[in-house]
Amino acid sequence: MATTKHTLVAIVEDKPGVLNRMASLFRRRGFNIESIAVGHSEVPHLSRMTIIVNGSNAMVEQVRKQLDKLIDVVRVSDITGDNITVRELALIKVKANSATRSEIIEITDIFRANIVDVASDSLTIEITGDEDKIDSMLKLLRGFGVREIARTGRVAMVRGNLGAVPAEEKAARSRAKK
Amino acid sequence: MKKTGAQILCESLIEEGVDVMFGFPGGVLLPFYDTLPQYPQIRHILVRHEQGAAHAADGYARATGKVGVCMATSGPGATNLVTGIANAYLDSSPIVALTGQVARPFIGKDAFQEIDITGITLPITKHSYVAMEAGSLSGIVKEAFYLARTGRPGPVLIDLPKDVQEEQAELHHPGKLNLPGYKIPTKGHPMQIKSAARLINEAQRPLIVAGRGVIISRASAELKQFAETGQIPVITTLLGVGSFPENHVLSYGMAGMHGSGYANKALENTDLLIAIGMRFDDRITGKVSAFAPHARIVHIDLDPAEIGKNVRVDVPIVGDVKAVLQAMHEVIDAGEHIEWIKQLDEWRKQHPLTDIKDSAGLLPQYIIRQLYEATGGEAIIVTGVGQHQMWAAQHYFFNEPNNFISSGGLGTMGFGLPASMGAKVGRPEKTVWCIDGDGSLQMTIQELATLVQDNIAVKIAVMNNGYLGMVRQWQDLFYDKRYVATPLSCPDFVKIAEAYRIPGLRVTRREEVKAAIEQAMEHDGPFLIDFMVEPEENVFPMVPPGAAIAEFIEEPKKEVSTWPRQSTP
Ligand SMILES: Cc1ncc(C[n+]2csc(CCOP(=O)(O)OP(=O)(O)O)c2C)c(N)n1
Ligand SMILES: [Mg+2]
């Protein structure tokens, strides 16, 4: 079956075990999670995950439904086909000496990335963008010798007004606070 | 006033209506067990192996529809529960498993008998908790029971560190549940119900296949009304047995790998399959690509993840089976499918299940029929796993839900005896027969002692064929009769029973069957009959693995008598 890359966004309660349960549903079906990014959402005690997986539509939909059944998962959506903004951040430590340093800085400027650390024989660059942008920059930097890469994995958001946390849930929580 | 965690736990259990639990103690549960006598409302039944506790809770839950409770100590006690929890998970049985855990300061240090039981059971529980404060216990218990019994039921585990049981805290009455991630579909979408009704009203050869979801939803009356109004024949899955009365004229029995020929023919020929509270397990679909090839499919299920999982569906209806059937009954026409029903009756004549060959030997099918007669079809039948399980499903007629209790999804040998214990404890007014295999029984035979200690009057019928019969059957049919690792040397089960102080009888001939069953039923207390059945009898019909559901093999030779079939309209 043809597999494609899917972007899932999950709103989950930040309780122990949530990540385990979710990962286990993917593992069981032999999915390799390509990237997963977790952080706070706009609602206290709810985390937001962006999960990138490869799989057939039917398989991914099956996992999505299973994820949605987990008690601590408030909502999961597959936003692959939606109009979305996707970003990833990478830190890249690249070898640099007096001969190459200025050329690397030039590349950094072209990609609107930042130098965040300068050492005697390396530079650390911070870049934000979609996957393609980061990949193309990496390609150019490889020639200099890349020492270390740290990527956050993608985070994604649907364009427009709608939020990922169900409105009724937000309302309930703000009521509970009062 | 402050209470200990153990007291809070007991009071919360009582709050949930728990009056019995199946457990086995250990070091980290000492605080709990020391507290238990303060609460005589809770009857504690000491099992002989924790697997038995989980199966007993499961059997209790299936017989009563209430949540069953089991308990085990940390480490090996907890891991012994695992099979029972998995069994309950696959058959959507509501149980709460309580496990002891090492004291909080020792967690994560590989302390003596520390095991990450919530981690181990992650994929086989509906949800789980580690109670890290005594003060949180009442809320956890309330949530756990709510989750176990509502929606699609299932096992929930609560891990209880020793020092939490001792910790003092105020007993808070838990407030409203806050489970934003937990959605229970209820009604079913009206548009979908309408589309389904349109298909039903147009169908020439409609067929209902009913699963355990009908029983869980207590929707048997609604199913009957729906089938009668539409004049739609009904078949069931293994776990759906009893959801529709088998003596009803519209009943065509169980379908699937060992389903009746006519039920499987019906599946092959229907033009509209209405699947209710079932999940298209491979044991009922056979080769998926050849499943119900002429049919459009309406699938009614509470669990959205079951829709389209194994089989393509034309009209999915996500909702509680009972509510959906009520709503659907309002919009279907009174039907008549005379030709179709005539055809099904014709198939029933051609492929009868109700005939048992006249054999000199003692046939398990015959014994099960005798059990049916002797109990008037009113007993709760609990089985092990294997040939005897299939014969029990085929040859005992179930006219009420919750009377057939069997391990379907996991197919757990050893389920029978402890589950029948749970069933009898839950419904003491019922006659409970455990129809077990000689292999299955030996997996949990130690629970005979529990029957005696707690005076649980389960009647046990061992179908003793000296084989792991179901596996031997596959070797017979598909591996040239190479019986490797299936011949079984058995102890003298009557002597074993007697050693446990349970009276027993050995039956070797047909003529003795009836009297033996009567004697067992007259006896006030547990009783065991060791039926020495024909060793190489096979279960038929059988759909070979990988074949289409209508490609069943039948008993090679067929003689004999007809069995009277009652019918009520
Ligand atoms: C715990 C477990 N182990 C192995 C199996 C595989 N298995 C399925 S049926 C069967 C034979 C059961 O033998 P017995 O209980 O004597 O029943 P019979 O088929 O002879 O009626 C086996 C080994 C199983 N279902 N469960
Ligand atoms: Mg056997």
Tab-separated table of C-alpha atoms in Angstrom, chain A:
chain	number	residue	atom	x	y	z
A	1	MET	CA	0.000	0.000	0.000
A	2	ALA	CA	1.251	3.448	-0.851
A	3	THR	CA	2.585	5.301	2.141
A	4	THR	CA	2.673	9.028	2.569
A	5	LYS	CA	3.872	11.389	5.219
A	6	HIS	CA	1.183	12.385	7.718
A	7	THR	CA	1.144	15.237	10.164
A	8	LEU	CA	-0.882	14.558	13.288
A	9	VAL	CA	-1.595	17.105	15.975
A	10	ALA	CA	-2.597	15.804	19.381
A	11	ILE	CA	-3.843	17.688	22.399
A	12	VAL	CA	-3.125	15.605	25.481
A	13	GLU	CA	-3.269	15.933	29.239
A	14	ASP	CA	0.201	16.279	30.658
A	15	LYS	CA	0.094	13.174	32.800
A	16	PRO	CA	2.657	10.405	33.158
A	17	GLY	CA	2.349	7.613	30.651
A	18	VAL	CA	0.624	9.502	27.858
A	19	LEU	CA	3.630	9.471	25.599
A	20	ASN	CA	4.205	5.770	26.286
A	21	ARG	CA	0.673	4.845	25.420
A	22	MET	CA	0.767	6.816	22.218
A	23	ALA	CA	4.151	5.522	21.137
A	24	SER	CA	3.043	1.984	21.839
A	25	LEU	CA	0.126	2.260	19.418
A	26	PHE	CA	2.540	3.236	16.650
A	27	ARG	CA	5.153	0.648	17.541
A	28	ARG	CA	2.638	-2.182	17.526
A	29	ARG	CA	1.806	-1.495	13.894
A	30	GLY	CA	5.420	-1.163	12.886
A	31	PHE	CA	5.256	2.568	12.313
A	32	ASN	CA	8.419	4.509	12.673
A	33	ILE	CA	7.702	7.909	14.112
A	34	GLU	CA	9.741	10.290	11.994
A	35	SER	CA	9.524	13.120	14.439
A	36	ILE	CA	7.576	14.085	17.466
A	37	ALA	CA	7.557	17.484	19.129
A	38	VAL	CA	5.913	18.074	22.494
A	39	GLY	CA	5.306	21.285	24.386
A	40	HIS	CA	2.725	23.280	26.277
A	41	SER	CA	-0.418	24.354	24.520
A	42	GLU	CA	-2.270	27.609	25.201
A	43	VAL	CA	-4.297	25.820	27.885
A	44	PRO	CA	-2.636	24.946	31.203
A	45	HIS	CA	-2.130	21.186	31.784
A	46	LEU	CA	-2.718	20.395	28.143
A	47	SER	CA	0.265	19.598	25.958
A	48	ARG	CA	0.412	19.727	22.242
A	49	MET	CA	2.207	17.154	20.150
A	50	THR	CA	3.065	17.228	16.505
A	51	ILE	CA	3.749	13.761	15.194
A	52	ILE	CA	5.107	12.993	11.740
A	53	VAL	CA	4.681	9.434	10.510
A	54	ASN	CA	4.842	7.572	7.258
A	55	GLY	CA	2.010	5.226	6.494
A	56	SER	CA	-0.921	4.374	4.291
A	57	ASN	CA	-3.961	6.555	4.749
A	58	ALA	CA	-5.999	3.678	6.154
A	59	MET	CA	-3.314	2.660	8.640
A	60	VAL	CA	-2.731	6.178	9.859
A	61	GLU	CA	-6.457	6.757	10.237
A	62	GLN	CA	-6.699	3.536	12.261
A	63	VAL	CA	-3.921	4.692	14.584
A	64	ARG	CA	-5.462	8.133	14.830
A	65	LYS	CA	-8.726	6.621	16.035
A	66	GLN	CA	-6.893	4.424	18.504
A	67	LEU	CA	-4.989	7.454	19.805
A	68	ASP	CA	-8.228	9.342	20.153
A	69	LYS	CA	-9.545	6.546	22.361
A	70	LEU	CA	-6.787	6.993	24.928
A	71	ILE	CA	-8.286	8.534	28.017
A	72	ASP	CA	-5.630	11.230	28.358
A	73	VAL	CA	-5.804	12.253	24.725
A	74	VAL	CA	-8.278	15.079	24.272
A	75	ARG	CA	-8.158	15.262	20.511
A	76	VAL	CA	-6.055	14.079	17.598
A	77	SER	CA	-6.352	15.396	14.089
A	78	ASP	CA	-4.604	14.449	10.907
A	79	ILE	CA	-3.897	17.859	9.351
A	80	THR	CA	-1.902	16.552	6.418
A	81	GLY	CA	-4.288	17.803	3.787
A	82	ASP	CA	-5.009	21.101	5.503
A	83	ASN	CA	-3.500	24.453	4.791
A	84	ILE	CA	-0.797	24.395	7.436
A	85	THR	CA	2.265	26.204	8.605
A	86	VAL	CA	5.096	23.844	9.491
A	87	ARG	CA	8.316	24.857	11.214
A	88	GLU	CA	11.316	23.168	12.628
A	89	LEU	CA	14.308	24.506	14.444
A	90	ALA	CA	17.823	23.122	14.030
A	91	LEU	CA	21.125	23.821	15.719
A	92	ILE	CA	24.072	22.997	13.497
A	93	LYS	CA	27.669	22.986	14.667
A	94	VAL	CA	29.941	23.307	11.687
A	95	LYS	CA	33.748	23.259	11.427
A	96	ALA	CA	35.165	26.697	10.673
A	97	ASN	CA	38.570	28.236	10.388
A	98	SER	CA	39.716	31.659	9.329
A	99	ALA	CA	39.555	30.635	5.678
A	100	THR	CA	35.976	29.312	5.744
A	101	ARG	CA	34.354	31.389	8.456
A	102	SER	CA	33.176	34.254	6.253
A	103	GLU	CA	31.735	31.932	3.639
A	104	ILE	CA	29.717	30.128	6.334
A	105	ILE	CA	28.459	33.433	7.661
A	106	GLU	CA	27.341	34.348	4.172
A	107	ILE	CA	25.340	31.133	3.842
A	108	THR	CA	23.832	31.791	7.252
A	109	ASP	CA	22.698	35.210	6.086
A	110	ILE	CA	21.193	33.902	2.884
A	111	PHE	CA	19.045	31.483	4.909
A	112	ARG	CA	18.249	34.149	7.481
A	113	ALA	CA	19.713	31.918	10.131
A	114	ASN	CA	21.681	33.054	13.179
A	115	ILE	CA	25.109	32.341	14.528
A	116	VAL	CA	24.545	31.517	18.173
A	117	ASP	CA	28.017	30.399	19.221
A	118	VAL	CA	31.501	31.035	17.938
A	119	ALA	CA	34.410	28.833	19.016
A	120	SER	CA	37.994	28.576	17.869
A	121	ASP	CA	37.329	26.009	15.190
A	122	SER	CA	33.537	25.891	14.870
A	123	LEU	CA	30.376	27.940	14.506
A	124	THR	CA	26.928	27.011	15.794
A	125	ILE	CA	24.039	28.087	13.618
A	126	GLU	CA	20.409	28.271	14.538
A	127	ILE	CA	17.912	27.965	11.719
A	128	THR	CA	14.150	27.892	11.681
A	129	GLY	CA	12.034	26.936	8.726
A	130	ASP	CA	10.333	24.105	6.982
A	131	GLU	CA	12.096	20.860	6.368
A	132	ASP	CA	13.262	21.788	2.865
A	133	LYS	CA	14.900	24.961	3.976
A	134	ILE	CA	16.822	23.233	6.726
A	135	ASP	CA	17.835	20.393	4.418
A	136	SER	CA	19.133	22.747	1.747
A	137	MET	CA	21.162	24.702	4.208
A	138	LEU	CA	22.571	21.508	5.648
A	139	LYS	CA	23.592	20.419	2.179
A	140	LEU	CA	25.628	23.562	1.708
A	141	LEU	CA	27.216	23.283	5.141
A	142	ARG	CA	28.233	19.632	4.804
A	143	GLY	CA	31.170	20.648	2.649
A	144	PHE	CA	32.714	22.404	5.648
A	145	GLY	CA	32.242	19.483	7.981
A	146	VAL	CA	29.223	19.251	10.212
A	147	ARG	CA	30.103	18.275	13.766
A	148	GLU	CA	26.708	18.063	15.350
A	149	ILE	CA	23.051	18.549	14.464
A	150	ALA	CA	20.093	18.912	16.814
A	151	ARG	CA	16.653	19.230	15.254
A	152	THR	CA	13.438	19.759	17.170
A	153	GLY	CA	11.176	17.894	14.817
A	154	ARG	CA	8.377	19.727	13.146
A	155	VAL	CA	5.620	21.691	14.788
A	156	ALA	CA	2.573	22.503	12.740
A	157	MET	CA	-0.508	24.662	12.908
A	158	VAL	CA	-3.521	25.011	10.666
A	159	ARG	CA	-3.827	28.480	9.150
A	160	GLY	CA	-6.877	30.554	9.967
A	161	ASN	CA	-8.965	31.016	13.089
A	162	LEU	CA	-9.597	27.529	14.413
A	163	GLY	CA	-7.637	26.196	17.386
A	164	ALA	CA	-6.652	22.605	18.082
A	165	VAL	CA	-8.021	22.521	21.618
A	166	PRO	CA	-11.772	22.018	21.369
A	167	ALA	CA	-13.545	25.262	22.264
A	168	GLU	CA	-15.779	23.571	24.836
A	169	GLU	CA	-12.718	22.205	26.608
A	170	LYS	CA	-11.125	25.649	26.781
A	171	ALA	CA	-14.305	27.109	28.159
A	172	ALA	CA	-14.615	24.357	30.752
A	173	ARG	CA	-11.097	24.956	31.934
A	174	SER	CA	-11.403	28.670	32.264
A	175	ARG	CA	-14.655	28.157	34.192
A	176	ALA	CA	-12.875	25.731	36.507
A	177	LYS	CA	-10.207	28.340	37.218
A	178	LYS	CA	-12.716	30.892	38.407
